[in-house]
XYZ file of C-alpha atoms in Angstrom:
426
model
C -111.092 -10.878 -60.919
C -108.381 -12.589 -58.896
C -106.111 -15.453 -59.912
C -103.676 -17.714 -58.119
C -100.412 -18.593 -59.859
C -98.820 -21.789 -58.552
C -95.136 -22.127 -59.413
C -92.878 -19.272 -60.471
C -90.796 -20.770 -63.247
C -90.643 -19.142 -66.676
C -94.332 -19.672 -67.447
C -95.433 -18.786 -63.903
C -93.665 -15.428 -63.919
C -95.041 -14.621 -67.352
C -98.528 -15.585 -66.125
C -98.228 -13.168 -63.188
C -97.151 -10.307 -65.443
C -99.877 -11.027 -67.987
C -102.613 -11.221 -65.366
C -101.511 -7.938 -63.808
C -101.386 -6.293 -67.234
C -104.952 -7.448 -67.870
C -106.201 -5.944 -64.622
C -106.374 -9.053 -62.438
C -105.329 -9.277 -58.815
C -102.787 -12.049 -58.287
C -101.748 -14.371 -55.493
C -98.545 -16.180 -56.482
C -96.680 -18.904 -54.624
C -93.671 -21.171 -54.983
C -92.414 -23.649 -52.394
C -88.826 -22.850 -53.351
C -87.808 -19.828 -51.262
C -84.784 -19.289 -53.527
C -86.728 -19.240 -56.799
C -85.344 -16.715 -59.287
C -87.793 -13.801 -59.539
C -85.942 -12.110 -62.395
C -88.457 -10.966 -64.978
C -91.307 -10.698 -62.477
C -92.923 -7.265 -62.307
C -92.568 -6.333 -58.616
C -93.215 -2.568 -58.264
C -93.879 -0.886 -54.925
C -93.859 -4.079 -52.880
C -92.833 -4.748 -49.316
C -91.002 -7.941 -48.334
C -91.329 -9.802 -45.057
C -88.897 -12.614 -44.226
C -90.517 -15.077 -41.830
C -89.595 -18.204 -39.883
C -85.813 -17.777 -39.724
C -85.428 -17.182 -43.468
C -87.514 -20.256 -44.359
C -90.423 -18.289 -45.876
C -90.877 -14.937 -47.602
C -94.035 -12.917 -48.193
C -94.025 -10.079 -50.736
C -97.106 -7.862 -50.675
C -98.368 -5.113 -52.979
C -101.660 -3.519 -54.024
C -102.599 -6.149 -56.606
C -99.933 -8.799 -56.072
C -99.002 -11.037 -53.167
C -96.131 -13.522 -53.475
C -95.451 -16.251 -50.921
C -92.192 -18.195 -51.146
C -91.526 -21.333 -49.128
C -95.196 -21.907 -48.339
C -98.682 -21.756 -49.842
C -101.687 -19.974 -48.335
C -104.612 -22.300 -49.086
C -107.162 -19.723 -47.994
C -105.762 -17.171 -50.484
C -106.104 -19.720 -53.292
C -109.701 -20.483 -52.324
C -110.573 -16.789 -52.687
C -109.416 -16.744 -56.311
C -111.639 -16.942 -59.397
C -109.116 -18.970 -61.378
C -105.819 -20.797 -60.947
C -102.801 -20.866 -63.246
C -100.374 -23.718 -62.639
C -96.894 -24.212 -63.992
C -97.031 -26.539 -67.034
C -94.548 -28.807 -65.230
C -97.222 -29.488 -62.580
C -99.709 -30.786 -65.132
C -100.429 -34.471 -64.595
C -99.740 -34.328 -60.859
C -102.254 -34.845 -58.066
C -102.796 -31.122 -57.458
C -103.500 -30.473 -61.140
C -105.921 -33.398 -61.247
C -107.924 -31.863 -58.394
C -108.070 -28.570 -60.261
C -109.273 -30.330 -63.396
C -112.130 -31.827 -61.420
C -113.064 -28.452 -59.942
C -112.885 -26.541 -63.222
C -110.842 -23.773 -61.594
C -107.921 -23.773 -64.041
C -107.646 -20.464 -65.878
C -107.819 -22.343 -69.193
C -111.263 -23.647 -68.165
C -112.566 -20.432 -66.606
C -111.715 -18.490 -69.783
C -113.053 -20.298 -72.847
C -112.879 -17.888 -75.803
C -109.407 -19.142 -76.750
C -110.848 -22.641 -77.206
C -113.488 -21.372 -79.612
C -110.967 -19.878 -82.056
C -109.418 -21.694 -85.016
C -106.127 -22.779 -83.447
C -102.826 -23.887 -84.958
C -100.057 -25.387 -82.841
C -96.421 -25.627 -83.912
C -94.261 -27.995 -81.895
C -91.003 -29.917 -82.208
C -87.424 -29.714 -81.007
C -85.978 -27.059 -83.316
C -87.424 -24.427 -85.625
C -90.695 -23.753 -83.786
C -90.246 -20.007 -83.339
C -89.096 -19.426 -86.914
C -91.960 -21.498 -88.325
C -94.504 -19.669 -86.161
C -93.246 -16.300 -87.402
C -93.202 -17.463 -91.029
C -96.789 -18.679 -90.726
C -97.895 -15.543 -88.875
C -96.467 -13.316 -91.637
C -98.166 -15.373 -94.355
C -101.560 -15.351 -92.640
C -101.378 -11.632 -91.925
C -100.431 -10.991 -95.563
C -103.574 -12.932 -96.468
C -105.642 -10.530 -94.372
C -106.102 -12.695 -91.282
C -106.021 -11.239 -87.795
C -103.640 -13.565 -85.943
C -103.025 -13.852 -82.215
C -99.585 -15.405 -81.841
C -97.592 -16.525 -78.811
C -97.075 -19.438 -76.474
C -93.970 -21.075 -75.067
C -92.411 -18.595 -72.632
C -88.985 -20.162 -73.180
C -89.282 -19.357 -76.867
C -89.469 -15.634 -76.255
C -93.252 -15.211 -76.209
C -95.314 -13.957 -73.270
C -96.484 -17.413 -72.239
C -99.553 -19.591 -72.698
C -101.671 -17.722 -70.166
C -101.103 -14.461 -71.980
C -102.705 -16.022 -75.064
C -105.779 -17.039 -73.063
C -106.132 -13.545 -71.617
C -105.591 -11.787 -74.966
C -108.033 -14.108 -76.752
C -110.647 -13.404 -74.106
C -110.485 -9.664 -74.789
C -109.599 -9.370 -78.480
C -111.158 -10.216 -81.828
C -108.981 -12.593 -83.841
C -109.425 -14.994 -86.751
C -106.683 -17.458 -85.836
C -104.788 -18.428 -82.689
C -101.204 -19.514 -83.432
C -99.393 -21.248 -80.574
C -95.749 -22.264 -80.205
C -95.877 -25.433 -78.090
C -92.747 -26.497 -76.192
C -92.127 -30.237 -76.301
C -92.111 -30.271 -72.476
C -95.671 -28.881 -72.279
C -97.541 -31.095 -74.752
C -100.007 -32.624 -72.285
C -100.606 -29.253 -70.655
C -101.328 -27.580 -74.005
C -103.561 -30.444 -75.147
C -105.840 -29.587 -72.221
C -105.568 -25.792 -72.467
C -106.150 -25.355 -76.215
C -108.404 -26.942 -78.827
C -106.041 -27.378 -81.771
C -107.446 -27.627 -85.283
C -104.056 -28.036 -86.979
C -100.750 -29.156 -85.446
C -97.411 -28.871 -87.224
C -94.310 -30.812 -86.150
C -90.957 -29.324 -87.141
C -88.756 -32.267 -86.099
C -87.823 -34.558 -83.212
C -84.359 -34.139 -81.734
C -82.113 -34.694 -78.772
C -83.248 -32.045 -76.300
C -84.939 -31.907 -72.884
C -83.893 -35.485 -72.224
C -83.871 -34.600 -68.529
C -87.660 -34.584 -68.961
C -88.320 -37.094 -71.764
C -85.540 -39.520 -70.760
C -85.749 -41.199 -74.196
C -86.813 -40.308 -77.738
C -89.376 -43.122 -77.489
C -91.018 -41.394 -74.515
C -91.054 -38.124 -76.426
C -92.688 -39.890 -79.370
C -95.384 -41.377 -77.113
C -96.217 -37.907 -75.742
C -96.550 -36.609 -79.303
C -98.863 -39.508 -80.170
C -101.162 -38.411 -77.323
C -100.922 -34.807 -78.422
C -101.831 -35.635 -82.037
C -104.819 -37.815 -81.171
C -107.853 -36.910 -83.276
C -106.182 -33.845 -84.861
C -105.089 -32.764 -88.350
C -101.310 -32.938 -88.250
C -98.463 -31.892 -90.549
C -95.148 -33.754 -90.377
C -92.105 -33.862 -92.634
C -92.252 -36.524 -95.346
C -89.246 -38.325 -93.812
C -90.046 -37.831 -90.129
C -89.321 -40.793 -87.858
C -92.431 -42.406 -86.309
C -94.760 -41.121 -89.047
C -96.631 -44.431 -88.954
C -97.394 -43.964 -85.246
C -98.438 -40.373 -85.812
C -100.755 -41.234 -88.698
C -102.520 -43.873 -86.612
C -103.147 -41.355 -83.828
C -104.226 -38.388 -85.942
C -107.579 -37.857 -87.619
C -105.745 -36.626 -90.727
C -102.079 -36.581 -91.701
C -100.448 -34.244 -94.233
C -96.808 -34.564 -95.265
C -94.754 -31.501 -96.094
C -91.500 -31.061 -98.009
C -88.646 -28.557 -98.111
C -89.536 -25.189 -99.591
C -88.327 -24.916 -103.181
C -87.854 -21.158 -103.613
C -85.120 -18.924 -102.184
C -85.152 -17.539 -98.653
C -83.154 -14.765 -97.015
C -82.460 -16.977 -93.989
C -79.641 -19.538 -93.935
C -79.928 -23.292 -93.891
C -81.689 -26.335 -95.297
C -83.462 -26.609 -91.946
C -85.150 -23.269 -92.659
C -86.325 -24.612 -96.013
C -88.140 -27.317 -94.048
C -89.552 -24.723 -91.636
C -90.827 -22.779 -94.643
C -92.197 -26.002 -96.098
C -94.280 -26.566 -92.979
C -95.568 -22.971 -92.961
C -96.427 -23.336 -96.657
C -98.292 -26.631 -96.216
C -100.495 -25.204 -93.453
C -101.109 -22.009 -95.430
C -102.205 -23.968 -98.493
C -104.687 -25.941 -96.381
C -106.102 -22.584 -95.290
C -106.481 -21.599 -98.969
C -103.866 -18.847 -98.883
C -102.923 -18.008 -102.520
C -99.529 -19.306 -103.656
C -98.333 -15.841 -104.686
C -99.024 -14.490 -101.188
C -97.030 -17.344 -99.627
C -94.092 -16.912 -102.006
C -93.949 -13.121 -101.695
C -94.154 -13.232 -97.896
C -91.427 -15.837 -97.496
C -89.150 -14.032 -99.950
C -89.092 -11.085 -97.542
C -88.863 -13.112 -94.331
C -85.849 -12.333 -92.131
C -84.413 -14.174 -89.137
C -86.255 -13.878 -85.845
C -84.320 -12.176 -83.054
C -82.085 -14.703 -81.325
C -82.356 -17.235 -84.153
C -79.587 -17.847 -86.662
C -78.628 -14.810 -88.696
C -75.460 -13.897 -90.608
C -73.407 -10.687 -90.392
C -70.292 -9.544 -92.216
C -67.337 -8.414 -90.051
C -64.284 -7.640 -92.200
C -63.595 -10.885 -94.128
C -65.658 -13.153 -91.907
C -69.271 -14.212 -92.083
C -70.410 -14.281 -88.454
C -73.322 -16.648 -87.817
C -75.153 -15.910 -84.561
C -78.155 -17.742 -83.106
C -79.362 -20.123 -80.419
C -78.285 -23.718 -81.124
C -78.855 -25.306 -77.734
C -78.938 -28.991 -78.631
C -76.828 -31.380 -80.661
C -79.273 -31.682 -83.574
C -79.559 -27.916 -83.971
C -75.786 -27.493 -84.053
C -75.216 -30.440 -86.384
C -77.707 -29.050 -88.907
C -75.587 -25.893 -89.211
C -72.144 -27.512 -89.146
C -73.179 -29.950 -91.864
C -73.599 -27.005 -94.254
C -70.676 -24.737 -93.364
C -67.095 -24.954 -92.066
C -66.232 -22.592 -89.206
C -62.813 -21.447 -88.030
C -64.146 -20.788 -84.540
C -67.268 -21.955 -82.724
C -68.484 -19.997 -79.689
C -70.741 -22.082 -77.429
C -72.924 -20.889 -74.560
C -72.995 -23.477 -71.777
C -76.184 -25.126 -70.416
C -77.668 -25.360 -66.924
C -76.148 -27.771 -64.419
C -79.158 -30.115 -64.663
C -79.101 -30.258 -68.480
C -76.155 -32.552 -69.010
C -77.664 -33.875 -72.265
C -77.076 -30.459 -73.823
C -73.342 -30.951 -73.466
C -73.739 -33.198 -76.511
C -73.333 -30.022 -78.563
C -69.651 -30.223 -77.643
C -69.449 -33.719 -79.117
C -70.855 -32.345 -82.361
C -68.475 -29.376 -82.365
C -65.457 -31.649 -81.884
C -66.628 -33.896 -84.719
C -66.325 -30.944 -87.125
C -62.914 -29.996 -85.657
C -62.794 -26.182 -85.677
C -59.479 -24.477 -84.943
C -60.956 -22.785 -81.862
C -63.814 -23.498 -79.469
C -64.771 -20.539 -77.279
C -66.920 -21.261 -74.216
C -69.044 -18.620 -72.474
C -71.701 -18.861 -69.732
C -75.025 -19.325 -71.511
C -77.716 -20.405 -69.065
C -75.278 -21.188 -66.240
C -71.559 -20.900 -65.630
C -70.758 -24.532 -66.369
C -67.468 -23.723 -68.083
C -65.431 -26.192 -66.028
C -67.782 -29.048 -66.945
C -67.616 -28.071 -70.612
C -63.800 -27.918 -70.589
C -63.649 -31.362 -68.993
C -66.005 -32.686 -71.671
C -63.889 -31.257 -74.501
C -60.693 -32.695 -73.046
C -62.301 -36.102 -72.553
C -63.348 -36.038 -76.216
C -59.721 -35.544 -77.222
C -60.220 -32.153 -78.830
C -56.812 -30.867 -79.999
C -57.760 -27.342 -81.003
C -57.585 -24.214 -78.912
C -60.080 -23.957 -75.999
C -60.782 -20.429 -74.774
C -63.169 -19.341 -72.010
C -64.696 -15.885 -71.726
C -67.249 -14.424 -69.338
C -68.246 -11.036 -70.778
C -69.741 -9.665 -73.963
C -66.719 -7.435 -74.508
C -64.406 -10.466 -74.438
C -66.558 -12.204 -77.043
C -66.477 -9.147 -79.308
C -62.684 -8.883 -78.957
C -62.292 -12.474 -80.139
C -64.702 -11.928 -83.034
C -62.517 -9.005 -84.113
C -59.410 -11.190 -83.807
C -60.946 -13.914 -85.994
C -62.664 -11.545 -88.427
C -60.189 -12.246 -91.219
C -61.109 -15.935 -91.270
C -63.901 -17.220 -93.487
C -66.649 -17.971 -90.952
C -67.401 -17.849 -87.211
C -70.369 -19.395 -85.406
C -71.749 -18.062 -82.111
C -74.455 -20.242 -80.592
C -75.202 -22.794 -77.912
C -77.359 -22.056 -74.861
C -78.648 -18.810 -73.379
C -81.225 -17.060 -75.522
C -80.968 -13.680 -73.777
C -77.168 -13.720 -73.851
C -77.143 -14.672 -77.531
C -79.604 -11.885 -78.352
C -77.217 -9.418 -76.642
C -74.320 -10.784 -78.703
C -76.411 -10.652 -81.872
C -77.381 -7.021 -81.340
C -73.768 -6.021 -80.710
C -72.516 -7.885 -83.783
C -75.244 -6.321 -85.904
C -74.252 -2.809 -84.805
C -70.600 -3.463 -85.629
C -71.509 -4.959 -89.002
C -73.662 -1.962 -89.923
C -70.829 0.455 -89.098
C -68.241 -1.309 -91.272
């Protein structure tokens, strides 16, 4: 079998790797010659630069990558096509829908499984892992994954795994930027919404637009939303069935009221699936933070909170529960100016120190300008390496609490692992 992968963003690169791992031949293309190929499995390949550096062709035994142009003939020879979720809704995607050549239509086993989707702005990954643990404790064989940006292997990997494996339930983390794409690719039986917040506004533009996309996504489905979620009336009108959930009432090992709501959503779905209450309670009592998500470590006198908090709502939910002497913030990409709102939130809670480090991009200068324009009077420090961050953590380790978050999941995971090692040695 041979597949074409159109677009080499996060999901595209994960699609290439997954297809290769499942024994497919792959033709991949991206019109951007400078696309970042980090994370793409490119062993034993030869590269040809063509047309005065305007196009690049990378060729191997089972993988061909064209950058700067697309070989239509190569696509026509493929059995299936995987497009970037960002292309869904465009003219090219519409033609593929008509032809039935999309990988999600060529492979169909994933659409025949009982499928649960978890979406929202914050808390998706944690909720997915809570629900996965509960269902597995109840004896279910669960295939879990989805949103490549959330740390999973991507949507196409789920389709490929479902086609080959034997599972009871498909559990999908659905990024809020890929709702229409996932509505086509998967047949959801249940959909859980964690929350709606201020993120990806470079795509949604407004919360109202985001809400309208969710309304389409929920149409005709059984949905679970928080009892106090904005737009619940709109969601109920769209859905076939609406179930409200509430904050979890028992103790968790993970920090935060927001995690009580995540556990509440996982519990509500589990109860609908007839999982016994004692299984739910026992599983959640042992649940620990997912890698890269908020966890707490002890360094000398300080509690060091480390986890991705890449939008203003995520950061505010933490700062509303705890005072921090210092807040370390990973900076966003240049095109994600809305994520600089996390600095507004940080200033509102007035820590003694704000430490900036490159998260997704080195936008330190922009972040410093933003802090100064907000009138922040504390100490602003910039660092660029993990060692510098650790040195500052040591310096502040006799204060009560430190928070390390912001943007840059991979960077924050590196910080988290280093902090954990130090904590375990003390």
